[in-house]
Amino acid sequence: MNEEQFTLERVNRLRNSAGHQPLNELPSGDQRTPGNCVIARALHDIDPTVMVFKEGIFTDNKEFAKIIAESFEYNYELVIWKHTTSYQYGVPVPVPMGSFIDNFDEGLYPELVLSH
């Protein structure tokens, strides 16, 4: 399973855990834009506050952060992360998903970049 397939599988596991339908494919998104990247756009119908970095998925919603952690099979206390003037909960992304994020930002998935 490559990093794109892994990412879609984890996104769909997360969507299922939150009671939402799975996606057939990852949506297009903006490079280097944590609030509008591929993974964030795949989760915005669940939680519009989601921001995704290679280090983790961050949200204002503590309950959704717990769902993320459980779907990624993490058992730990949530990290509170300060972003500008708000506080968010962060869940680290699995290594293959972090690689996908890096490679998407570097242009290795041009078919997933939003057209301007």
Coordinates of N, CA and C in Angstrom, one line a residue:
M1 N 0.9 -1.2 0.0 CA 0.0 0.0 0.0 C 0.9 1.2 0.0
N2 N 0.7 2.1 -1.0 CA 1.5 3.3 -1.0 C 0.9 4.4 -0.1
E3 N 1.7 5.5 0.1 CA 1.3 6.5 1.1 C 0.0 7.2 0.7
E4 N -0.4 7.3 -0.5 CA -1.7 7.9 -0.9 C -2.8 6.9 -0.5
Q5 N -2.6 5.6 -0.8 CA -3.7 4.6 -0.4 C -3.8 4.6 1.1
F6 N -2.7 4.6 1.8 CA -2.7 4.6 3.2 C -3.4 5.7 3.8
T7 N -3.2 6.9 3.2 CA -3.8 8.2 3.7 C -5.4 8.1 3.4
L8 N -5.8 7.6 2.3 CA -7.2 7.4 2.0 C -7.8 6.4 3.0
E9 N -7.1 5.3 3.2 CA -7.6 4.3 4.1 C -7.8 4.9 5.5
R10 N -6.8 5.7 6.0 CA -6.9 6.3 7.3 C -8.0 7.4 7.4
V11 N -8.1 8.1 6.4 CA -9.1 9.2 6.3 C -10.5 8.5 6.4
N12 N -10.7 7.4 5.6 CA -12.0 6.7 5.6 C -12.2 6.0 6.9
R13 N -11.2 5.5 7.6 CA -11.4 4.9 8.9 C -11.9 6.0 9.9
L14 N -11.3 7.1 9.8 CA -11.7 8.3 10.6 C -13.1 8.7 10.3
R15 N -13.4 8.8 9.0 CA -14.8 9.2 8.6 C -15.8 8.2 9.2
N16 N -15.5 6.9 9.1 CA -16.4 5.9 9.6 C -16.6 6.0 11.1
S17 N -15.5 6.3 11.8 CA -15.5 6.4 13.2 C -16.4 7.6 13.7
A18 N -16.4 8.6 12.8 CA -17.2 9.8 13.1 C -18.7 9.7 12.5
G19 N -19.0 8.5 11.9 CA -20.3 8.3 11.4 C -20.6 8.9 10.0
H20 N -19.5 9.1 9.2 CA -19.7 9.7 7.9 C -19.3 8.6 6.8
Q21 N -19.8 8.8 5.6 CA -19.5 7.9 4.5 C -18.0 8.0 4.1
P22 N -17.5 6.9 3.7 CA -16.1 6.9 3.1 C -16.0 7.6 1.8
L23 N -14.8 8.0 1.4 CA -14.6 8.7 0.2 C -14.0 7.6 -0.8
N24 N -14.3 7.8 -2.1 CA -13.8 6.9 -3.1 C -12.3 7.3 -3.4
E25 N -12.1 8.6 -3.3 CA -10.7 9.1 -3.5 C -10.5 10.3 -2.7
L26 N -9.3 10.7 -2.5 CA -9.0 11.9 -1.8 C -9.4 13.1 -2.6
P27 N -9.9 14.2 -2.0 CA -10.3 15.4 -2.8 C -9.1 16.2 -3.1
S28 N -9.2 17.1 -4.1 CA -8.1 18.0 -4.4 C -8.0 19.0 -3.3
G29 N -6.8 19.6 -3.2 CA -6.6 20.6 -2.1 C -5.4 21.5 -2.5
D30 N -5.2 22.5 -1.6 CA -4.1 23.4 -1.8 C -2.8 23.0 -1.2
Q31 N -1.7 23.2 -1.8 CA -0.4 22.8 -1.2 C -0.1 23.8 -0.2
R32 N 0.6 23.3 0.9 CA 1.1 24.2 2.0 C 0.0 25.1 2.6
T33 N -1.2 24.6 2.6 CA -2.3 25.3 3.2 C -3.0 24.4 4.2
P34 N -2.7 24.4 5.5 CA -3.2 23.4 6.4 C -4.7 23.4 6.6
G35 N -5.4 24.5 6.3 CA -6.8 24.4 6.4 C -7.6 24.1 5.1
N36 N -6.8 23.9 4.0 CA -7.5 23.6 2.7 C -6.7 22.6 2.0
C37 N -5.9 21.8 2.7 CA -5.1 20.7 2.0 C -6.1 19.5 1.7
V38 N -5.5 18.5 1.1 CA -6.3 17.3 0.7 C -7.0 16.7 1.9
I39 N -6.2 16.4 3.0 CA -6.8 15.8 4.1 C -7.8 16.6 4.9
A40 N -7.5 17.9 5.0 CA -8.4 18.8 5.7 C -9.7 18.9 4.9
R41 N -9.6 19.0 3.6 CA -10.9 19.0 2.8 C -11.7 17.7 2.9
A42 N -11.0 16.6 3.1 CA -11.6 15.3 3.3 C -12.4 15.2 4.6
L43 N -12.0 16.1 5.5 CA -12.6 16.1 6.9 C -13.5 17.3 7.2
H44 N -13.5 18.3 6.3 CA -14.3 19.5 6.7 C -15.8 19.3 6.8
D45 N -16.3 18.3 6.2 CA -17.8 18.1 6.4 C -18.0 17.5 7.8
I46 N -17.0 17.0 8.5 CA -17.1 16.5 9.8 C -16.8 17.7 10.8
D47 N -15.7 18.4 10.5 CA -15.3 19.5 11.4 C -14.6 20.5 10.5
P48 N -15.2 21.7 10.3 CA -14.6 22.7 9.5 C -13.4 23.4 10.1
T49 N -13.1 23.1 11.4 CA -11.9 23.8 12.0 C -10.6 23.0 11.8
V50 N -10.7 21.8 11.2 CA -9.5 21.0 11.0 C -8.4 21.6 10.2
M51 N -7.2 21.5 10.7 CA -6.0 21.9 10.0 C -5.0 20.8 10.0
V52 N -4.3 20.5 8.9 CA -3.5 19.4 8.8 C -2.0 19.8 8.5
F53 N -1.1 19.4 9.3 CA 0.3 19.6 9.1 C 1.0 18.2 9.1
K54 N 2.2 18.1 8.6 CA 2.8 16.8 8.6 C 3.0 16.3 10.1
E55 N 3.0 17.2 11.0 CA 3.1 16.8 12.4 C 1.8 16.3 13.0
G56 N 0.7 16.7 12.5 CA -0.5 16.3 13.1 C -1.8 16.9 12.5
I57 N -2.9 16.4 13.0 CA -4.2 17.0 12.6 C -4.7 17.8 13.9
F58 N -5.1 19.0 13.6 CA -5.5 19.9 14.7 C -6.9 20.4 14.5
T59 N -7.6 20.5 15.7 CA -9.0 20.9 15.6 C -9.4 21.6 16.9
D60 N -10.4 22.5 16.8 CA -10.9 23.1 18.0 C -11.8 22.2 18.8
N61 N -12.2 21.1 18.2 CA -13.2 20.2 18.7 C -12.6 19.0 19.5
K62 N -12.6 19.1 20.8 CA -12.0 18.1 21.6 C -12.5 16.7 21.3
E63 N -13.9 16.6 21.2 CA -14.5 15.3 20.9 C -14.0 14.7 19.6
F64 N -13.9 15.6 18.5 CA -13.4 15.1 17.2 C -12.0 14.7 17.3
A65 N -11.2 15.4 18.1 CA -9.8 15.0 18.3 C -9.7 13.6 19.0
K66 N -10.6 13.3 19.9 CA -10.6 12.0 20.5 C -10.9 10.9 19.5
I67 N -11.9 11.2 18.6 CA -12.2 10.3 17.5 C -11.0 10.1 16.6
I68 N -10.3 11.1 16.3 CA -9.1 11.0 15.4 C -8.1 10.1 16.1
A69 N -7.8 10.3 17.4 CA -6.8 9.5 18.1 C -7.3 8.1 18.2
E70 N -8.5 7.8 18.4 CA -9.0 6.4 18.5 C -8.9 5.8 17.1
S71 N -9.3 6.5 16.1 CA -9.2 5.9 14.7 C -7.8 5.6 14.3
F72 N -6.8 6.4 14.8 CA -5.4 6.1 14.5 C -4.8 5.2 15.5
E73 N -5.6 4.6 16.4 CA -5.2 3.7 17.4 C -4.2 4.2 18.4
Y74 N -4.3 5.5 18.8 CA -3.5 6.1 19.7 C -4.2 6.1 21.1
N75 N -3.4 5.9 22.1 CA -3.9 5.9 23.5 C -3.1 6.8 24.3
Y76 N -3.4 8.1 24.3 CA -2.6 9.1 25.0 C -3.5 10.3 25.2
E77 N -3.0 11.2 26.1 CA -3.7 12.4 26.3 C -3.5 13.4 25.1
L78 N -4.5 14.1 24.8 CA -4.5 15.0 23.6 C -3.5 16.2 23.9
V79 N -2.8 16.6 22.9 CA -1.9 17.7 23.0 C -2.7 19.0 22.8
I80 N -2.6 20.0 23.6 CA -3.2 21.3 23.3 C -2.2 22.2 22.7
W81 N -2.5 22.7 21.5 CA -1.6 23.5 20.7 C -2.1 24.9 20.5
K82 N -1.3 25.9 20.7 CA -1.7 27.3 20.6 C -1.5 27.7 19.2
H83 N -2.5 28.2 18.5 CA -2.4 28.7 17.2 C -3.0 30.1 17.2
T84 N -2.1 31.1 17.0 CA -2.5 32.5 17.0 C -3.2 32.8 18.4
T85 N -4.5 33.0 18.3 CA -5.2 33.4 19.6 C -6.1 32.2 20.1
S86 N -6.1 31.1 19.4 CA -7.0 30.0 19.8 C -6.2 28.8 20.2
Y87 N -6.8 27.9 20.9 CA -6.2 26.7 21.3 C -6.8 25.6 20.5
Q88 N -6.0 24.6 20.1 CA -6.6 23.5 19.4 C -6.0 22.2 20.0
Y89 N -6.7 21.1 19.7 CA -6.2 19.8 20.1 C -5.5 19.1 18.9
G90 N -4.4 18.5 19.1 CA -3.6 17.9 18.1 C -3.4 16.5 18.2
V91 N -3.4 15.7 17.1 CA -3.2 14.3 17.1 C -2.1 14.1 16.0
P92 N -1.0 13.4 16.4 CA 0.0 13.2 15.4 C -0.5 12.3 14.3
V93 N 0.0 12.5 13.1 CA -0.4 11.7 11.9 C 0.6 10.5 11.9
P94 N 0.1 9.3 11.4 CA 1.0 8.2 11.1 C 2.1 8.6 10.1
V95 N 3.3 8.0 10.2 CA 4.4 8.3 9.4 C 4.1 8.3 7.9
P96 N 3.4 7.2 7.3 CA 3.1 7.3 5.9 C 2.2 8.5 5.5
M97 N 1.3 8.9 6.4 CA 0.5 10.1 6.1 C 1.3 11.3 6.1
G98 N 2.2 11.4 7.0 CA 3.2 12.6 7.0 C 4.0 12.6 5.8
S99 N 4.4 11.5 5.3 CA 5.2 11.4 4.0 C 4.3 11.9 2.8
F100 N 3.0 11.4 2.9 CA 2.1 11.9 1.8 C 1.9 13.4 1.8
I101 N 1.8 14.0 3.0 CA 1.7 15.4 3.1 C 2.9 16.1 2.6
D102 N 4.1 15.7 3.0 CA 5.3 16.3 2.5 C 5.4 16.2 0.9
N103 N 5.1 15.0 0.4 CA 5.2 14.8 -1.0 C 4.1 15.6 -1.8
F104 N 2.9 15.7 -1.2 CA 1.9 16.5 -1.9 C 2.4 18.0 -1.9
D105 N 2.9 18.5 -0.8 CA 3.4 19.8 -0.8 C 4.5 20.1 -1.8
E106 N 5.3 19.0 -2.0 CA 6.4 19.2 -3.0 C 6.0 19.0 -4.4
G107 N 4.7 18.7 -4.7 CA 4.2 18.6 -6.0 C 4.2 17.2 -6.6
L108 N 4.4 16.1 -5.8 CA 4.4 14.8 -6.4 C 3.0 14.2 -6.7
Y109 N 2.0 15.0 -6.3 CA 0.6 14.6 -6.6 C -0.1 15.7 -7.3
P110 N 0.3 16.1 -8.6 CA -0.3 17.2 -9.2 C -1.8 17.0 -9.5
E111 N -2.2 15.8 -9.7 CA -3.7 15.5 -9.9 C -4.5 15.9 -8.7
L112 N -3.9 16.0 -7.6 CA -4.7 16.4 -6.4 C -4.7 17.9 -6.0
V113 N -3.9 18.7 -6.8 CA -3.8 20.1 -6.5 C -5.1 20.8 -7.1
L114 N -5.7 21.6 -6.3 CA -6.8 22.4 -6.8 C -6.4 23.3 -7.9
S115 N -7.2 23.3 -8.9 CA -6.9 24.2 -10.1 C -7.3 25.7 -9.7
H116 N -6.5 26.6 -10.2 CA -6.8 28.0 -9.9 C -7.3 28.7 -11.1

